[in-house]
CSV table of C-alpha atoms in Angstrom, one decimal:
chain,number,residue,atom,x,y,z
A,6,MET,CA,0.0,0.0,0.0
A,7,LYS,CA,1.3,3.5,-0.9
A,8,VAL,CA,0.8,6.2,1.6
A,9,PRO,CA,0.6,9.7,0.1
A,10,PHE,CA,1.9,12.7,2.1
A,11,LEU,CA,-1.6,14.2,2.2
A,12,ASP,CA,-4.8,13.0,0.5
A,13,LEU,CA,-6.8,16.1,-0.3
A,14,GLY,CA,-9.3,14.2,-2.4
A,15,ALA,CA,-10.2,12.1,0.6
A,16,SER,CA,-11.1,15.2,2.7
A,17,TYR,CA,-13.4,16.3,-0.1
A,18,LEU,CA,-15.0,13.0,-0.5
A,19,GLU,CA,-15.7,12.8,3.2
A,20,LEU,CA,-17.8,16.0,3.0
A,21,LYS,CA,-18.8,15.7,-0.7
A,22,PRO,CA,-22.6,16.2,-0.3
A,23,GLU,CA,-22.2,19.2,2.0
A,24,ILE,CA,-19.4,20.8,-0.1
A,25,ASP,CA,-21.3,20.3,-3.3
A,26,ALA,CA,-24.5,21.8,-1.8
A,27,ALA,CA,-22.5,24.8,-0.5
A,28,ILE,CA,-21.0,25.4,-4.0
A,29,GLN,CA,-24.5,25.0,-5.6
A,30,ARG,CA,-25.8,27.5,-3.1
A,31,VAL,CA,-23.4,30.1,-4.3
A,32,LEU,CA,-23.9,29.3,-8.0
A,33,SER,CA,-27.7,29.7,-7.6
A,34,SER,CA,-27.4,32.9,-5.6
A,35,GLY,CA,-26.0,34.9,-8.5
A,36,TRP,CA,-23.6,36.7,-6.2
A,37,TYR,CA,-20.1,35.9,-7.2
A,38,ILE,CA,-17.9,38.6,-5.6
A,39,LEU,CA,-17.8,39.2,-1.9
A,40,GLY,CA,-21.4,39.3,-0.6
A,41,PRO,CA,-23.3,37.3,2.1
A,42,GLU,CA,-21.3,34.1,1.8
A,43,VAL,CA,-18.0,35.9,2.5
A,44,GLU,CA,-19.5,37.9,5.2
A,45,ALA,CA,-20.9,34.8,6.9
A,46,PHE,CA,-17.5,33.1,6.8
A,47,GLU,CA,-15.8,36.2,8.2
A,48,ALA,CA,-18.2,36.2,11.1
A,49,GLU,CA,-17.8,32.5,11.8
A,50,TRP,CA,-14.1,32.5,11.4
A,51,ALA,CA,-13.7,35.5,13.8
A,52,ASN,CA,-15.9,33.8,16.3
A,53,TYR,CA,-13.9,30.6,16.0
A,54,CYS,CA,-10.6,32.4,16.5
A,55,GLU,CA,-11.8,34.4,19.5
A,56,ALA,CA,-11.3,37.6,17.6
A,57,LYS,CA,-13.7,40.5,16.9
A,58,TYR,CA,-13.2,40.8,13.2
A,59,ALA,CA,-12.1,38.8,10.2
A,60,VAL,CA,-11.5,39.9,6.6
A,61,GLY,CA,-11.4,37.4,3.8
A,62,LEU,CA,-8.7,37.8,1.2
A,63,ALA,CA,-7.4,36.1,-1.9
A,64,ASN,CA,-4.5,34.2,-0.3
A,65,GLY,CA,-2.2,34.1,2.6
A,66,LEU,CA,0.6,36.2,1.1
A,67,ASP,CA,-1.9,39.0,0.4
A,68,ALA,CA,-3.0,38.8,4.0
A,69,LEU,CA,0.5,39.5,5.2
A,70,ILE,CA,1.1,42.3,2.7
A,71,LEU,CA,-2.2,44.1,3.4
A,72,ALA,CA,-1.7,43.7,7.1
A,73,LEU,CA,1.7,45.4,6.8
A,74,ARG,CA,0.2,48.1,4.5
A,75,ALA,CA,-2.6,48.8,6.9
A,76,LEU,CA,0.0,49.4,9.7
A,77,GLY,CA,1.8,51.9,7.5
A,78,VAL,CA,4.9,49.7,7.0
A,79,GLY,CA,7.0,50.8,4.0
A,80,LYS,CA,10.3,51.9,2.6
A,81,GLY,CA,12.9,52.5,5.4
A,82,ASP,CA,11.2,50.3,7.9
A,83,GLU,CA,12.5,47.0,9.3
A,84,VAL,CA,10.4,43.9,10.2
A,85,ILE,CA,11.8,41.2,12.3
A,86,VAL,CA,11.0,37.8,10.8
A,87,PRO,CA,12.1,34.2,11.6
A,88,SER,CA,15.1,32.9,9.7
A,89,ASN,CA,13.3,29.5,9.6
A,90,THR,CA,10.0,30.0,7.7
A,91,TYR,CA,8.4,29.7,4.4
A,92,ILE,CA,9.6,32.5,2.2
A,93,ALA,CA,6.2,34.1,2.0
A,94,THR,CA,6.9,35.7,5.4
A,95,TRP,CA,9.9,37.5,4.0
A,96,LEU,CA,8.3,38.3,0.6
A,97,ALA,CA,5.4,40.2,2.2
A,98,VAL,CA,7.9,42.5,4.0
A,99,SER,CA,9.8,43.0,0.7
A,100,ALA,CA,6.6,43.7,-1.2
A,101,VAL,CA,5.8,46.8,0.9
A,102,GLY,CA,9.3,48.1,0.5
A,103,ALA,CA,10.5,47.3,4.0
A,104,THR,CA,13.5,45.1,5.0
A,105,PRO,CA,13.2,41.7,6.6
A,106,VAL,CA,15.5,41.3,9.6
A,107,PRO,CA,16.0,37.5,10.3
A,108,VAL,CA,16.1,36.1,13.8
A,109,GLU,CA,17.1,32.5,14.5
A,110,PRO,CA,14.6,29.9,15.8
A,111,ASP,CA,14.6,28.1,19.1
A,112,PRO,CA,16.2,24.7,18.1
A,113,ALA,CA,13.7,22.8,20.2
A,114,THR,CA,10.5,24.3,18.8
A,115,TYR,CA,11.7,25.6,15.4
A,116,ASN,CA,9.8,28.8,16.1
A,117,ILE,CA,11.4,32.2,16.4
A,118,ASP,CA,13.5,32.5,19.6
A,119,SER,CA,12.0,35.3,21.6
A,120,SER,CA,15.2,35.7,23.6
A,121,ARG,CA,17.1,36.7,20.4
A,122,ILE,CA,14.6,39.3,19.2
A,123,GLU,CA,15.6,42.4,21.3
A,124,ALA,CA,19.2,42.3,20.0
A,125,ALA,CA,17.8,42.7,16.4
A,126,ILE,CA,15.6,45.7,17.2
A,127,THR,CA,16.8,49.1,15.8
A,128,LYS,CA,15.3,52.5,15.4
A,129,LYS,CA,14.0,51.4,12.0
A,130,THR,CA,12.1,48.4,13.4
A,131,LYS,CA,8.3,48.7,13.1
A,132,VAL,CA,6.9,45.2,13.3
A,133,LEU,CA,7.6,41.9,15.0
A,134,LEU,CA,6.4,39.1,12.7
A,135,PRO,CA,6.4,35.7,14.5
A,136,VAL,CA,5.3,32.6,12.6
A,137,HIS,CA,3.3,29.8,14.2
A,138,LEU,CA,5.3,27.1,12.3
A,139,TYR,CA,4.0,23.6,11.6
A,140,GLY,CA,0.9,24.3,13.6
A,141,GLN,CA,2.6,25.1,16.9
A,142,PRO,CA,2.2,28.6,18.4
A,143,ALA,CA,5.3,30.8,18.9
A,144,ASP,CA,6.0,32.0,22.5
A,145,LEU,CA,3.9,35.2,22.2
A,146,ASP,CA,4.1,36.7,25.7
A,147,PRO,CA,7.8,37.8,25.5
A,148,ILE,CA,7.2,39.0,21.9
A,149,LEU,CA,4.2,41.1,23.0
A,150,ALA,CA,6.2,42.5,25.9
A,151,LEU,CA,9.0,43.6,23.6
A,152,ALA,CA,6.4,45.2,21.3
A,153,ARG,CA,5.0,47.2,24.2
A,154,LYS,CA,8.5,48.2,25.4
A,155,HIS,CA,9.7,49.4,22.0
A,156,ASN,CA,6.3,50.7,20.7
A,157,LEU,CA,6.1,48.1,17.8
A,158,PHE,CA,3.3,46.3,16.1
A,159,VAL,CA,2.9,42.5,16.1
A,160,VAL,CA,1.7,40.7,13.0
A,161,GLU,CA,1.3,37.0,13.4
A,162,ASP,CA,1.7,34.6,10.5
A,163,ALA,CA,-0.7,31.8,11.4
A,164,ALA,CA,-0.9,30.2,8.0
A,165,GLN,CA,-0.3,26.7,9.6
A,166,ALA,CA,-2.0,27.2,12.9
A,167,HIS,CA,-5.8,27.0,12.4
A,168,GLY,CA,-7.3,26.3,15.9
A,169,ALA,CA,-4.0,26.3,17.8
A,170,ARG,CA,-4.0,27.7,21.3
A,171,TYR,CA,-1.4,29.7,23.3
A,172,LYS,CA,-1.8,29.4,27.0
A,173,GLY,CA,-5.4,28.3,26.5
A,174,LYS,CA,-6.4,31.1,24.1
A,175,ARG,CA,-6.9,30.4,20.4
A,176,ILE,CA,-4.5,32.0,18.0
A,177,GLY,CA,-6.4,34.8,16.4
A,178,ALA,CA,-6.0,38.1,18.2
A,179,HIS,CA,-2.9,38.2,20.4
A,180,GLY,CA,-1.1,40.6,18.2
A,181,ASP,CA,-2.4,43.5,16.2
A,182,VAL,CA,-3.2,41.4,13.1
A,183,VAL,CA,-3.2,37.6,12.5
A,184,CYS,CA,-2.7,36.5,9.0
A,185,TRP,CA,-4.2,33.2,7.6
A,186,SER,CA,-3.8,31.1,4.5
A,187,PHE,CA,-6.5,28.7,3.5
A,188,TYR,CA,-4.4,27.0,0.8
A,189,PRO,CA,-5.9,23.6,0.0
A,190,GLY,CA,-3.3,21.7,2.1
A,191,LYS,CA,-3.8,23.7,5.3
A,192,ASN,CA,-5.8,22.3,8.2
A,193,LEU,CA,-8.7,24.5,7.1
A,194,GLY,CA,-8.2,24.5,3.3
A,195,ALA,CA,-10.2,25.8,0.4
A,196,LEU,CA,-10.4,24.3,-3.0
A,197,GLY,CA,-8.0,26.9,-4.3
A,198,ASP,CA,-6.1,29.9,-3.1
A,199,ALA,CA,-7.8,31.8,-0.2
A,200,GLY,CA,-6.6,33.8,2.8
A,201,GLY,CA,-7.7,36.3,5.4
A,202,ILE,CA,-6.9,38.2,8.6
A,203,THR,CA,-8.3,38.4,12.1
A,204,THR,CA,-8.0,41.3,14.5
A,205,ASN,CA,-9.6,43.0,17.5
A,206,SER,CA,-9.0,46.4,15.9
A,207,PRO,CA,-12.0,47.8,14.0
A,208,GLU,CA,-9.7,50.4,12.3
A,209,LEU,CA,-7.3,47.8,11.0
A,210,ALA,CA,-10.2,45.5,9.8
A,211,ASP,CA,-11.7,48.5,8.0
A,212,LYS,CA,-8.4,49.5,6.3
A,213,ILE,CA,-7.8,46.0,5.1
A,214,ARG,CA,-11.4,45.7,3.7
A,215,VAL,CA,-10.8,48.9,1.7
A,216,LEU,CA,-7.3,47.8,0.5
A,217,ARG,CA,-8.6,44.4,-0.7
A,218,ASN,CA,-11.2,46.1,-2.9
A,219,TYR,CA,-9.2,48.5,-5.1
A,220,GLY,CA,-9.0,51.0,-2.2
A,221,SER,CA,-12.8,51.4,-2.3
A,222,ARG,CA,-15.8,51.0,0.0
A,223,VAL,CA,-18.2,52.8,-2.4
A,224,LYS,CA,-18.1,51.7,-6.0
A,225,TYR,CA,-16.0,54.0,-8.2
A,226,VAL,CA,-14.9,56.0,-5.2
A,227,ASN,CA,-11.2,55.1,-4.4
A,228,GLU,CA,-9.8,56.3,-1.1
A,229,VAL,CA,-6.4,54.7,-1.4
A,230,GLN,CA,-4.3,52.8,-3.9
A,231,GLY,CA,-5.7,49.3,-3.2
A,232,VAL,CA,-5.5,45.9,-4.9
A,233,ASN,CA,-7.9,43.2,-5.9
A,234,SER,CA,-7.6,40.6,-3.1
A,235,ARG,CA,-11.1,39.4,-2.3
A,236,LEU,CA,-12.0,36.0,-0.9
A,237,ASP,CA,-14.1,34.2,-3.5
A,238,PRO,CA,-17.7,33.3,-2.3
A,239,ILE,CA,-17.4,29.7,-3.6
A,240,GLN,CA,-14.2,29.3,-1.5
A,241,ALA,CA,-16.0,31.0,1.5
A,242,ALA,CA,-18.8,28.5,1.2
A,243,VAL,CA,-16.4,25.6,1.2
A,244,LEU,CA,-14.5,27.0,4.2
A,245,ARG,CA,-17.8,27.4,6.1
A,246,THR,CA,-18.5,23.7,5.5
A,247,LYS,CA,-15.1,22.5,6.5
A,248,LEU,CA,-15.0,24.8,9.6
A,249,ASN,CA,-17.7,22.7,11.1
A,250,TYR,CA,-15.3,19.7,11.1
A,251,LEU,CA,-12.0,21.5,11.9
A,252,ASP,CA,-11.9,20.5,15.6
A,253,GLU,CA,-12.8,16.9,14.8
A,254,TRP,CA,-10.1,16.8,12.1
A,255,THR,CA,-7.6,18.3,14.6
A,256,GLU,CA,-8.4,15.5,17.1
A,257,ARG,CA,-7.7,12.9,14.4
A,258,ARG,CA,-4.3,14.6,13.8
A,259,LYS,CA,-3.6,14.5,17.5
A,260,ALA,CA,-4.4,10.8,17.6
A,261,ILE,CA,-1.9,10.1,14.8
A,262,VAL,CA,0.7,12.2,16.6
A,263,SER,CA,0.1,10.2,19.8
A,264,THR,CA,0.8,7.0,17.9
A,265,TYR,CA,3.9,8.4,16.3
A,266,LEU,CA,5.3,9.6,19.5
A,267,SER,CA,4.7,6.4,21.5
A,268,ASN,CA,6.3,4.3,18.7
A,269,LEU,CA,9.2,6.5,17.8
A,270,GLN,CA,10.6,7.3,21.2
A,271,GLY,CA,14.1,6.0,21.7
A,272,THR,CA,14.9,6.0,17.9
A,273,ASP,CA,17.5,8.2,16.2
A,274,LEU,CA,14.9,10.6,15.1
A,275,VAL,CA,14.6,14.0,16.9
A,276,LEU,CA,10.9,14.2,17.6
A,277,PRO,CA,8.8,17.4,18.0
A,278,PHE,CA,9.0,19.2,21.3
A,279,VAL,CA,5.8,20.9,22.6
A,280,PRO,CA,6.1,23.4,25.5
A,281,ASP,CA,3.5,23.0,28.2
A,282,TRP,CA,1.8,26.3,27.2
A,283,ALA,CA,1.3,25.2,23.6
A,284,ASP,CA,-1.6,23.3,22.1
A,285,PRO,CA,-0.6,22.7,18.6
A,286,VAL,CA,-2.8,21.5,15.7
A,287,TRP,CA,-0.2,19.4,14.0
A,288,HIS,CA,-0.4,20.9,10.5
A,289,LEU,CA,2.9,19.0,10.0
A,290,PHE,CA,4.7,16.3,11.9
A,291,VAL,CA,8.3,17.3,11.5
A,292,VAL,CA,11.2,15.1,12.6
A,293,ARG,CA,15.0,15.5,12.3
A,294,SER,CA,17.7,13.2,11.2
A,295,SER,CA,21.4,13.6,10.2
A,296,ASN,CA,20.6,10.7,7.8
A,297,ARG,CA,17.5,12.6,6.4
A,298,ASN,CA,18.2,12.1,2.7
A,299,GLN,CA,18.7,8.4,2.9
A,300,LEU,CA,15.6,7.9,5.0
A,301,GLN,CA,13.6,9.9,2.6
A,302,SER,CA,14.8,7.9,-0.3
A,303,ASN,CA,14.1,4.6,1.4
A,304,LEU,CA,10.6,5.7,2.4
A,305,ALA,CA,9.9,6.8,-1.1
A,306,GLU,CA,11.0,3.4,-2.4
A,307,ALA,CA,8.5,1.9,0.1
A,308,GLY,CA,5.7,4.1,-1.3
A,309,ILE,CA,5.6,6.6,1.6
A,310,GLY,CA,5.4,10.2,0.7
A,311,THR,CA,7.5,12.7,2.7
A,312,LEU,CA,8.3,16.4,2.2
A,313,ILE,CA,11.0,18.8,3.5
A,314,HIS,CA,9.7,22.0,5.1
A,315,TYR,CA,11.8,23.8,4.0
A,316,PRO,CA,14.9,22.6,2.0
A,317,ILE,CA,16.3,26.1,1.4
A,318,PRO,CA,16.1,28.8,4.1
A,319,PRO,CA,15.0,32.3,2.9
A,320,HIS,CA,18.5,33.8,3.4
A,321,MET,CA,19.9,31.2,1.0
A,322,GLN,CA,17.3,31.7,-1.7
A,323,GLU,CA,18.4,33.4,-5.0
A,324,ALA,CA,15.5,35.9,-4.4
A,325,TYR,CA,17.6,37.4,-1.5
A,326,VAL,CA,21.0,37.1,-2.9
A,327,ASP,CA,21.3,40.9,-2.9
A,328,PHE,CA,21.2,40.8,0.9
A,329,GLY,CA,24.7,39.2,0.9
A,330,PHE,CA,24.0,36.6,3.5
A,331,ASP,CA,26.5,33.8,3.8
A,332,ASP,CA,25.0,30.3,3.8
A,333,ASP,CA,26.0,30.0,7.5
A,334,ALA,CA,24.8,33.4,8.5
A,335,PHE,CA,21.9,31.6,10.3
A,336,PRO,CA,23.3,28.3,11.4
A,337,VAL,CA,20.2,27.0,13.2
A,338,ALA,CA,18.0,27.6,10.1
A,339,LYS,CA,20.6,26.0,7.9
A,340,MET,CA,20.9,23.0,10.2
A,341,LEU,CA,17.1,22.5,10.2
A,342,SER,CA,17.0,22.7,6.4
A,343,ASP,CA,19.6,20.0,6.2
A,344,GLN,CA,17.9,17.7,8.7
A,345,VAL,CA,14.1,18.1,8.9
A,346,PHE,CA,11.5,16.2,7.0
A,347,SER,CA,7.8,15.7,7.4
A,348,ILE,CA,6.1,12.4,7.5
A,349,PRO,CA,2.4,11.9,6.5
A,350,ILE,CA,-0.3,13.3,8.8
A,351,GLY,CA,-3.8,14.3,7.8
A,352,PRO,CA,-7.4,14.0,8.9
A,353,ASN,CA,-8.1,11.1,6.5
A,354,GLN,CA,-5.0,9.1,7.2
A,355,THR,CA,-6.1,5.6,8.3
A,356,SER,CA,-4.7,3.6,11.2
A,357,THR,CA,-3.5,1.1,8.7
A,358,GLN,CA,-1.6,3.8,6.8
A,359,THR,CA,-0.1,5.0,10.1
A,360,GLY,CA,0.9,1.5,10.9
A,361,ILE,CA,2.6,1.0,7.6
A,362,ILE,CA,4.6,4.2,8.0
A,363,LEU,CA,5.8,3.1,11.5
A,364,GLU,CA,6.6,-0.4,10.2
A,365,LYS,CA,8.8,1.0,7.4
A,366,LEU,CA,10.5,3.5,9.7
A,367,SER,CA,11.2,0.9,12.3
A,368,LYS,CA,13.2,-1.1,9.8
A,369,LEU,CA,15.2,2.0,8.7
A,370,LEU,CA,16.1,3.4,12.1
């Protein structure tokens, strides 16, 4: 039996009657841009995230860009970002003309190391941008304390953390703005690109609503130079359907993780570490090995899909060659890129598939 890294088709088939009905509801409504379906999802998502406001956008990168724009971030500003993240975090900063300033991760959690942040703050710093990587929340209290101390904004990249909790409170409104991706492979995924933000600030929510719609709240009246980044009503309808099952799907992920952890203890793999204040949603199950490439190759031969998140750190990407970073400028991020890989986990992964993964791994470790 082959085990795919993630079976998106299975998630659709589980909810096929409901998803098909939701799509048909939109098609029959005749309302295909913004409108009631998007507004309903925004209200439901804000409520789920324990936030006051949500704004639906076209994708997760736009969510980051528009959040930064709404906060007035631009040329000459600096934004502190993790050195270990998907490049979209950095790209958003560059897109508004600001400079990403990387800070290394905690080697235990892989999230930004809050103890390293203050040393990177300068007079140009305007935003701290932590990422809740792999579905595990970053340590927010020290980050929020630094933001208050230095009069900075906090923008959270929660693209992988749908439903995660930090000290008992859902990720959704700890910082000034929380940015979401609903890319199909996310824990709450659309059937195409989709994104959004949550916030407790009515002013920021309003600014982002205007920015997403050509800078306009009244047709043909443009207040600012905005963009077209509107959540599609069909995707909103799909997300509303899936949101009803998100907690159940998270529990399935946690059950798989429990099986992995109980069976992989004592092996040569470095397993995920979860602080006692974190309640992760296990978007990914990331392990480390100095023999990563051989393990991946052997698992592939056995029909088991794995992925590397992420094989090239942002500072080593050609897109940032002008920054002049040496490959070893951020050794923790570089070490992780050389050693981490993700093994399958998803809401539709069967116990049989999990058993096969563990059986193959046990023979290789």
